[in-house]
Amino acid sequence: MYGEYTGHDYFHVIRVLENARKIYISENTKKDLNWEVIELSCLLHDIADHKFFKGTEEESKQVLIKIMNKIKVQSDTVEKVMHIVNNMSFKGGKNEKIELSHEGKVVRDADRLDALGAVGIARAFATGSYLKRPIYNPENKIPKKFKNLEEVKKAYGIYEANTINHFYEKLLLLKDLMLTKTGKKLALKRHKYMEGFLKEFLQEVK
Ligand code: ADP
Ligand code: NI
């Protein structure tokens, strides 16, 4: 994952792992969480992502299975990790209905936290640049606050994407999609920081 500059690099993985550790520590009161599953899922979650991996979906699954076999991960753990890694991504909201294991919820929240707050702002502009999108285009209307993705889609006619709008399309929706109590709490703090940033940004470009 070296040489990746949109915020999906090795250091993203380590941040996700640390977010997951925080959530795990405060959510594991019933001692039902399997740390090995969480740790492996965090470390592997972006390796076979369609954004970076150019092979087929089946080939991408094989890459992860090969890594886990090499380090002798038990087969039931491999299965649990694969279910998480294959179903945790945002994918335009498509995966929202797939029920994740408790470990999966921790990992998904941990990954989403890295899309929020100061780090989330930095990653959004890095990714926006990679996608050749302008930071902000005043001719594109700023979307109103949306309740869900359906509303986002309905509200847009023809429009050129810009990164400021990405906050309204996705990043500001994430706090309500967190699946763990701790994740929600951490997300709320980061959400407020992003709202402050957007307010200041729009004030400056007025
Ligand atoms: P997931 O982590 O669920 O796979 P993505 O890969 O789409 O979701 O998002 C990961 C990161 O990339 C986030 O920080 C997100 O803000 C950023 N990102 C994704 N799409 C865009 C976009 N169109 N503009 C700016 N940032 C984006
Ligand atoms: Ni990720």
PDB file of C-alpha atoms and ligand atoms in Angstrom:
ATOM      1  CA  MET A   1       0.000   0.000   0.000  1.00  0.00           C
ATOM      2  CA  TYR A   2       3.018   2.246  -0.305  1.00  0.00           C
ATOM      3  CA  GLY A   3       2.928   4.838  -3.069  1.00  0.00           C
ATOM      4  CA  GLU A   4      -0.808   5.422  -2.653  1.00  0.00           C
ATOM      5  CA  TYR A   5      -1.630   9.069  -2.151  1.00  0.00           C
ATOM      6  CA  THR A   6      -5.392   9.327  -1.784  1.00  0.00           C
ATOM      7  CA  GLY A   7      -5.417   8.408   1.897  1.00  0.00           C
ATOM      8  CA  HIS A   8      -5.816   4.666   1.373  1.00  0.00           C
ATOM      9  CA  ASP A   9      -2.197   3.966   2.191  1.00  0.00           C
ATOM     10  CA  TYR A  10      -0.547   1.885   4.903  1.00  0.00           C
ATOM     11  CA  PHE A  11      -1.069   4.674   7.413  1.00  0.00           C
ATOM     12  CA  HIS A  12      -4.829   4.625   6.734  1.00  0.00           C
ATOM     13  CA  VAL A  13      -4.769   0.939   7.632  1.00  0.00           C
ATOM     14  CA  ILE A  14      -2.917   1.644  10.872  1.00  0.00           C
ATOM     15  CA  ARG A  15      -5.366   4.438  11.784  1.00  0.00           C
ATOM     16  CA  VAL A  16      -8.289   2.094  11.135  1.00  0.00           C
ATOM     17  CA  LEU A  17      -6.646  -0.523  13.352  1.00  0.00           C
ATOM     18  CA  GLU A  18      -6.217   2.020  16.165  1.00  0.00           C
ATOM     19  CA  ASN A  19      -9.842   3.217  15.795  1.00  0.00           C
ATOM     20  CA  ALA A  20     -10.958  -0.418  15.967  1.00  0.00           C
ATOM     21  CA  ARG A  21      -8.861  -0.977  19.087  1.00  0.00           C
ATOM     22  CA  LYS A  22     -10.612   1.931  20.840  1.00  0.00           C
ATOM     23  CA  ILE A  23     -14.061   0.653  19.860  1.00  0.00           C
ATOM     24  CA  TYR A  24     -13.126  -2.937  20.818  1.00  0.00           C
ATOM     25  CA  ILE A  25     -11.910  -1.892  24.266  1.00  0.00           C
ATOM     26  CA  SER A  26     -15.125  -0.084  25.151  1.00  0.00           C
ATOM     27  CA  GLU A  27     -17.568  -2.451  23.389  1.00  0.00           C
ATOM     28  CA  ASN A  28     -16.179  -5.799  24.532  1.00  0.00           C
ATOM     29  CA  THR A  29     -17.944  -5.762  27.897  1.00  0.00           C
ATOM     30  CA  LYS A  30     -19.550  -9.172  27.249  1.00  0.00           C
ATOM     31  CA  LYS A  31     -16.193 -10.575  26.078  1.00  0.00           C
ATOM     32  CA  ASP A  32     -17.835 -11.764  22.864  1.00  0.00           C
ATOM     33  CA  LEU A  33     -15.606  -9.934  20.406  1.00  0.00           C
ATOM     34  CA  ASN A  34     -12.850 -11.780  18.570  1.00  0.00           C
ATOM     35  CA  TRP A  35      -9.831  -9.457  18.316  1.00  0.00           C
ATOM     36  CA  GLU A  36      -8.019 -11.655  15.793  1.00  0.00           C
ATOM     37  CA  VAL A  37     -10.935 -11.292  13.365  1.00  0.00           C
ATOM     38  CA  ILE A  38     -11.018  -7.518  13.889  1.00  0.00           C
ATOM     39  CA  GLU A  39      -7.266  -7.106  13.516  1.00  0.00           C
ATOM     40  CA  LEU A  40      -6.996  -9.197  10.339  1.00  0.00           C
ATOM     41  CA  SER A  41     -10.014  -7.472   8.798  1.00  0.00           C
ATOM     42  CA  CYS A  42      -8.542  -4.022   9.465  1.00  0.00           C
ATOM     43  CA  LEU A  43      -5.154  -4.971   8.041  1.00  0.00           C
ATOM     44  CA  LEU A  44      -6.601  -6.582   4.915  1.00  0.00           C
ATOM     45  CA  HIS A  45      -9.682  -4.454   4.262  1.00  0.00           C
ATOM     46  CA  ASP A  46      -8.380  -2.281   1.418  1.00  0.00           C
ATOM     47  CA  ILE A  47      -5.864  -4.644  -0.207  1.00  0.00           C
ATOM     48  CA  ALA A  48      -8.336  -6.147  -2.652  1.00  0.00           C
ATOM     49  CA  ASP A  49     -10.517  -3.038  -3.026  1.00  0.00           C
ATOM     50  CA  HIS A  50     -11.704  -2.494  -6.600  1.00  0.00           C
ATOM     51  CA  LYS A  51     -10.172   1.000  -6.534  1.00  0.00           C
ATOM     52  CA  PHE A  52      -6.650  -0.448  -6.332  1.00  0.00           C
ATOM     53  CA  PHE A  53      -6.848  -4.067  -7.323  1.00  0.00           C
ATOM     54  CA  LYS A  54      -7.172  -4.459 -11.038  1.00  0.00           C
ATOM     55  CA  GLY A  55      -8.089  -8.166 -11.243  1.00  0.00           C
ATOM     56  CA  THR A  56     -11.528  -9.785 -11.020  1.00  0.00           C
ATOM     57  CA  GLU A  57     -13.532 -10.012  -7.795  1.00  0.00           C
ATOM     58  CA  GLU A  58     -12.694 -13.707  -7.494  1.00  0.00           C
ATOM     59  CA  GLU A  59      -8.973 -13.004  -7.964  1.00  0.00           C
ATOM     60  CA  SER A  60      -9.095 -10.303  -5.301  1.00  0.00           C
ATOM     61  CA  LYS A  61     -10.653 -12.776  -2.841  1.00  0.00           C
ATOM     62  CA  GLN A  62      -7.915 -15.285  -3.612  1.00  0.00           C
ATOM     63  CA  VAL A  63      -5.228 -12.710  -2.750  1.00  0.00           C
ATOM     64  CA  LEU A  64      -6.602 -12.341   0.773  1.00  0.00           C
ATOM     65  CA  ILE A  65      -7.136 -16.059   1.272  1.00  0.00           C
ATOM     66  CA  LYS A  66      -3.551 -16.705   0.137  1.00  0.00           C
ATOM     67  CA  ILE A  67      -2.180 -14.200   2.655  1.00  0.00           C
ATOM     68  CA  MET A  68      -4.192 -15.713   5.493  1.00  0.00           C
ATOM     69  CA  ASN A  69      -3.233 -19.268   4.523  1.00  0.00           C
ATOM     70  CA  LYS A  70       0.417 -18.268   4.433  1.00  0.00           C
ATOM     71  CA  ILE A  71       0.291 -17.056   8.035  1.00  0.00           C
ATOM     72  CA  LYS A  72      -1.791 -20.120   9.010  1.00  0.00           C
ATOM     73  CA  VAL A  73      -5.025 -18.418  10.006  1.00  0.00           C
ATOM     74  CA  GLN A  74      -7.708 -20.996  10.945  1.00  0.00           C
ATOM     75  CA  SER A  75     -10.353 -21.580   8.286  1.00  0.00           C
ATOM     76  CA  ASP A  76     -13.330 -20.350  10.375  1.00  0.00           C
ATOM     77  CA  THR A  77     -11.441 -17.095  11.050  1.00  0.00           C
ATOM     78  CA  VAL A  78     -10.664 -16.747   7.326  1.00  0.00           C
ATOM     79  CA  GLU A  79     -14.369 -17.106   6.591  1.00  0.00           C
ATOM     80  CA  LYS A  80     -15.321 -14.449   9.147  1.00  0.00           C
ATOM     81  CA  VAL A  81     -12.696 -12.013   7.852  1.00  0.00           C
ATOM     82  CA  MET A  82     -13.773 -12.538   4.230  1.00  0.00           C
ATOM     83  CA  HIS A  83     -17.399 -11.783   5.060  1.00  0.00           C
ATOM     84  CA  ILE A  84     -16.365  -8.518   6.727  1.00  0.00           C
ATOM     85  CA  VAL A  85     -13.926  -7.365   4.059  1.00  0.00           C
ATOM     86  CA  ASN A  86     -16.360  -8.149   1.236  1.00  0.00           C
ATOM     87  CA  ASN A  87     -19.331  -6.355   2.767  1.00  0.00           C
ATOM     88  CA  MET A  88     -18.061  -3.378   4.760  1.00  0.00           C
ATOM     89  CA  SER A  89     -17.487  -0.820   2.007  1.00  0.00           C
ATOM     90  CA  PHE A  90     -19.873   2.090   1.464  1.00  0.00           C
ATOM     91  CA  LYS A  91     -20.364   1.321  -2.270  1.00  0.00           C
ATOM     92  CA  GLY A  92     -22.948   4.052  -2.756  1.00  0.00           C
ATOM     93  CA  GLY A  93     -25.054   2.649   0.083  1.00  0.00           C
ATOM     94  CA  LYS A  94     -25.479  -0.757  -1.609  1.00  0.00           C
ATOM     95  CA  ASN A  95     -23.993  -2.662   1.325  1.00  0.00           C
ATOM     96  CA  GLU A  96     -26.028  -0.902   3.998  1.00  0.00           C
ATOM     97  CA  LYS A  97     -28.561  -3.732   4.178  1.00  0.00           C
ATOM     98  CA  ILE A  98     -26.054  -6.569   4.615  1.00  0.00           C
ATOM     99  CA  GLU A  99     -25.934  -7.686   8.242  1.00  0.00           C
ATOM    100  CA  LEU A 100     -22.381  -7.686   9.555  1.00  0.00           C
ATOM    101  CA  SER A 101     -21.049  -9.655  12.514  1.00  0.00           C
ATOM    102  CA  HIS A 102     -20.305  -7.705  15.702  1.00  0.00           C
ATOM    103  CA  GLU A 103     -16.627  -7.672  14.681  1.00  0.00           C
ATOM    104  CA  GLY A 104     -17.661  -6.437  11.232  1.00  0.00           C
ATOM    105  CA  LYS A 105     -19.538  -3.533  12.777  1.00  0.00           C
ATOM    106  CA  VAL A 106     -16.431  -2.537  14.732  1.00  0.00           C
ATOM    107  CA  VAL A 107     -14.233  -2.657  11.618  1.00  0.00           C
ATOM    108  CA  ARG A 108     -16.716  -0.783   9.448  1.00  0.00           C
ATOM    109  CA  ASP A 109     -17.087   1.975  12.027  1.00  0.00           C
ATOM    110  CA  ALA A 110     -13.307   2.144  12.418  1.00  0.00           C
ATOM    111  CA  ASP A 111     -12.879   2.585   8.643  1.00  0.00           C
ATOM    112  CA  ARG A 112     -15.606   5.222   8.453  1.00  0.00           C
ATOM    113  CA  LEU A 113     -14.127   7.202  11.306  1.00  0.00           C
ATOM    114  CA  ASP A 114     -11.081   7.717   9.108  1.00  0.00           C
ATOM    115  CA  ALA A 115     -13.337   9.413   6.540  1.00  0.00           C
ATOM    116  CA  LEU A 116     -14.456  11.932   9.194  1.00  0.00           C
ATOM    117  CA  GLY A 117     -12.888  14.798  11.132  1.00  0.00           C
ATOM    118  CA  ALA A 118      -9.602  16.465  10.247  1.00  0.00           C
ATOM    119  CA  VAL A 119      -8.237  13.280   8.699  1.00  0.00           C
ATOM    120  CA  GLY A 120     -11.443  12.839   6.718  1.00  0.00           C
ATOM    121  CA  ILE A 121     -11.170  16.363   5.320  1.00  0.00           C
ATOM    122  CA  ALA A 122      -7.573  15.737   4.218  1.00  0.00           C
ATOM    123  CA  ARG A 123      -8.492  12.420   2.600  1.00  0.00           C
ATOM    124  CA  ALA A 124     -11.485  13.887   0.781  1.00  0.00           C
ATOM    125  CA  PHE A 125      -9.378  16.536  -0.959  1.00  0.00           C
ATOM    126  CA  ALA A 126      -6.604  14.077  -1.760  1.00  0.00           C
ATOM    127  CA  THR A 127      -9.146  11.692  -3.305  1.00  0.00           C
ATOM    128  CA  GLY A 128     -10.936  14.541  -5.057  1.00  0.00           C
ATOM    129  CA  SER A 129      -7.683  15.559  -6.693  1.00  0.00           C
ATOM    130  CA  TYR A 130      -7.037  11.972  -7.788  1.00  0.00           C
ATOM    131  CA  LEU A 131     -10.520  11.970  -9.351  1.00  0.00           C
ATOM    132  CA  LYS A 132      -9.658  15.278 -11.074  1.00  0.00           C
ATOM    133  CA  ARG A 133     -12.456  17.099  -9.308  1.00  0.00           C
ATOM    134  CA  PRO A 134     -12.285  20.762  -8.372  1.00  0.00           C
ATOM    135  CA  ILE A 135     -12.121  21.643  -4.674  1.00  0.00           C
ATOM    136  CA  TYR A 136     -15.220  23.756  -5.086  1.00  0.00           C
ATOM    137  CA  ASN A 137     -17.246  25.080  -7.970  1.00  0.00           C
ATOM    138  CA  PRO A 138     -19.569  27.942  -6.972  1.00  0.00           C
ATOM    139  CA  GLU A 139     -21.753  27.235 -10.014  1.00  0.00           C
ATOM    140  CA  ASN A 140     -22.769  23.886  -8.571  1.00  0.00           C
ATOM    141  CA  LYS A 141     -25.375  24.389  -5.941  1.00  0.00           C
ATOM    142  CA  ILE A 142     -24.489  23.228  -2.455  1.00  0.00           C
ATOM    143  CA  PRO A 143     -26.827  20.410  -1.640  1.00  0.00           C
ATOM    144  CA  LYS A 144     -29.256  20.890   1.201  1.00  0.00           C
ATOM    145  CA  LYS A 145     -29.034  18.552   4.123  1.00  0.00           C
ATOM    146  CA  PHE A 146     -30.153  15.114   2.968  1.00  0.00           C
ATOM    147  CA  LYS A 147     -31.794  12.406   5.030  1.00  0.00           C
ATOM    148  CA  ASN A 148     -30.605   9.495   2.901  1.00  0.00           C
ATOM    149  CA  LEU A 149     -28.914   8.545  -0.340  1.00  0.00           C
ATOM    150  CA  GLU A 150     -32.165   8.358  -2.270  1.00  0.00           C
ATOM    151  CA  GLU A 151     -32.710  12.042  -1.546  1.00  0.00           C
ATOM    152  CA  VAL A 152     -29.163  12.832  -2.697  1.00  0.00           C
ATOM    153  CA  LYS A 153     -29.764  11.099  -6.013  1.00  0.00           C
ATOM    154  CA  LYS A 154     -33.159  12.708  -6.508  1.00  0.00           C
ATOM    155  CA  ALA A 155     -31.850  16.205  -5.843  1.00  0.00           C
ATOM    156  CA  TYR A 156     -29.200  16.117  -8.559  1.00  0.00           C
ATOM    157  CA  GLY A 157     -29.857  16.724 -12.202  1.00  0.00           C
ATOM    158  CA  ILE A 158     -26.807  17.192 -14.383  1.00  0.00           C
ATOM    159  CA  TYR A 159     -24.043  18.430 -12.214  1.00  0.00           C
ATOM    160  CA  GLU A 160     -20.294  18.366 -12.081  1.00  0.00           C
ATOM    161  CA  ALA A 161     -19.003  16.815  -8.941  1.00  0.00           C
ATOM    162  CA  ASN A 162     -16.746  18.810  -6.660  1.00  0.00           C
ATOM    163  CA  THR A 163     -15.182  17.799  -3.402  1.00  0.00           C
ATOM    164  CA  ILE A 164     -17.070  20.228  -1.160  1.00  0.00           C
ATOM    165  CA  ASN A 165     -20.275  18.582  -2.385  1.00  0.00           C
ATOM    166  CA  HIS A 166     -18.877  15.167  -1.457  1.00  0.00           C
ATOM    167  CA  PHE A 167     -19.260  16.177   2.186  1.00  0.00           C
ATOM    168  CA  TYR A 168     -22.998  16.666   1.689  1.00  0.00           C
ATOM    169  CA  GLU A 169     -23.400  13.581  -0.483  1.00  0.00           C
ATOM    170  CA  LYS A 170     -21.625  11.208   1.822  1.00  0.00           C
ATOM    171  CA  LEU A 171     -19.430  12.379   4.671  1.00  0.00           C
ATOM    172  CA  LEU A 172     -22.126  14.226   6.638  1.00  0.00           C
ATOM    173  CA  LEU A 173     -24.382  11.162   6.392  1.00  0.00           C
ATOM    174  CA  LEU A 174     -21.898   8.813   8.007  1.00  0.00           C
ATOM    175  CA  LYS A 175     -22.517   9.721  11.652  1.00  0.00           C
ATOM    176  CA  ASP A 176     -26.040   8.283  11.418  1.00  0.00           C
ATOM    177  CA  LEU A 177     -24.789   5.102   9.787  1.00  0.00           C
ATOM    178  CA  MET A 178     -22.410   4.119  12.572  1.00  0.00           C
ATOM    179  CA  LEU A 179     -23.195   0.714  13.978  1.00  0.00           C
ATOM    180  CA  THR A 180     -21.552   0.739  17.406  1.00  0.00           C
ATOM    181  CA  LYS A 181     -22.217   3.039  20.345  1.00  0.00           C
ATOM    182  CA  THR A 182     -18.569   4.004  20.680  1.00  0.00           C
ATOM    183  CA  GLY A 183     -18.254   4.536  16.931  1.00  0.00           C
ATOM    184  CA  LYS A 184     -21.241   6.867  17.003  1.00  0.00           C
ATOM    185  CA  LYS A 185     -19.786   8.883  19.853  1.00  0.00           C
ATOM    186  CA  LEU A 186     -16.421   9.282  18.132  1.00  0.00           C
ATOM    187  CA  ALA A 187     -18.144  10.073  14.815  1.00  0.00           C
ATOM    188  CA  LEU A 188     -20.229  12.845  16.331  1.00  0.00           C
ATOM    189  CA  LYS A 189     -17.149  14.751  17.488  1.00  0.00           C
ATOM    190  CA  ARG A 190     -15.568  14.454  14.042  1.00  0.00           C
ATOM    191  CA  HIS A 191     -18.856  15.376  12.343  1.00  0.00           C
ATOM    192  CA  LYS A 192     -19.054  18.637  14.276  1.00  0.00           C
ATOM    193  CA  TYR A 193     -15.485  19.467  13.274  1.00  0.00           C
ATOM    194  CA  MET A 194     -16.362  18.960   9.591  1.00  0.00           C
ATOM    195  CA  GLU A 195     -19.464  21.125   9.916  1.00  0.00           C
ATOM    196  CA  GLY A 196     -17.283  23.886  11.348  1.00  0.00           C
ATOM    197  CA  PHE A 197     -14.843  23.494   8.475  1.00  0.00           C
ATOM    198  CA  LEU A 198     -17.621  23.711   5.849  1.00  0.00           C
ATOM    199  CA  LYS A 199     -19.135  26.762   7.488  1.00  0.00           C
ATOM    200  CA  GLU A 200     -15.774  28.523   7.479  1.00  0.00           C
ATOM    201  CA  PHE A 201     -15.000  27.444   3.896  1.00  0.00           C
ATOM    202  CA  LEU A 202     -18.312  28.680   2.510  1.00  0.00           C
ATOM    203  CA  GLN A 203     -17.931  31.911   4.425  1.00  0.00           C
ATOM    204  CA  GLU A 204     -14.499  32.500   2.872  1.00  0.00           C
ATOM    205  CA  VAL A 205     -15.645  31.882  -0.706  1.00  0.00           C
ATOM    206  CA  LYS A 206     -18.814  33.940  -0.418  1.00  0.00           C
TER     207      LYS A 206
HETATM  208  P1  ADP B   1     -15.043   2.979   1.572  1.00  0.00           P
HETATM  209  O1  ADP B   1     -13.990   3.365   2.594  1.00  0.00           O
HETATM  210  O2  ADP B   1     -16.331   2.583   2.214  1.00  0.00           O
HETATM  211  O3  ADP B   1     -14.535   2.023   0.520  1.00  0.00           O
HETATM  212  P2  ADP B   1     -14.544   5.076  -0.239  1.00  0.00           P
HETATM  213  O4  ADP B   1     -13.362   4.288  -0.656  1.00  0.00           O
HETATM  214  O5  ADP B   1     -15.495   5.556  -1.285  1.00  0.00           O
HETATM  215  O6  ADP B   1     -15.413   4.276   0.812  1.00  0.00           O
HETATM  216  O7  ADP B   1     -14.069   6.306   0.607  1.00  0.00           O
HETATM  217  C1  ADP B   1     -12.857   6.298   1.243  1.00  0.00           C
HETATM  218  C2  ADP B   1     -12.279   7.693   1.290  1.00  0.00           C
HETATM  219  O8  ADP B   1     -12.243   8.264  -0.010  1.00  0.00           O
HETATM  220  C3  ADP B   1     -13.073   8.636   2.164  1.00  0.00           C
HETATM  221  O9  ADP B   1     -12.186   9.410   2.929  1.00  0.00           O
HETATM  222  C4  ADP B   1     -13.850   9.450   1.167  1.00  0.00           C
HETATM  223  O10 ADP B   1     -14.132  10.738   1.611  1.00  0.00           O
HETATM  224  C5  ADP B   1     -12.924   9.494  -0.003  1.00  0.00           C
HETATM  225  N1  ADP B   1     -13.714   9.663  -1.224  1.00  0.00           N
HETATM  226  C6  ADP B   1     -14.446   8.736  -1.873  1.00  0.00           C
HETATM  227  N2  ADP B   1     -15.079   9.284  -2.937  1.00  0.00           N
HETATM  228  C7  ADP B   1     -14.734  10.609  -2.946  1.00  0.00           C
HETATM  229  C8  ADP B   1     -15.063  11.736  -3.770  1.00  0.00           C
HETATM  230  N3  ADP B   1     -15.878  11.631  -4.792  1.00  0.00           N
HETATM  231  N4  ADP B   1     -14.515  12.931  -3.459  1.00  0.00           N
HETATM  232  C9  ADP B   1     -13.693  13.066  -2.421  1.00  0.00           C
HETATM  233  N5  ADP B   1     -13.355  12.057  -1.593  1.00  0.00           N
HETATM  234  C10 ADP B   1     -13.857  10.835  -1.855  1.00  0.00           C
HETATM  235 NI    NI B   2     -10.425   1.822   4.306  1.00  0.00          NI
END
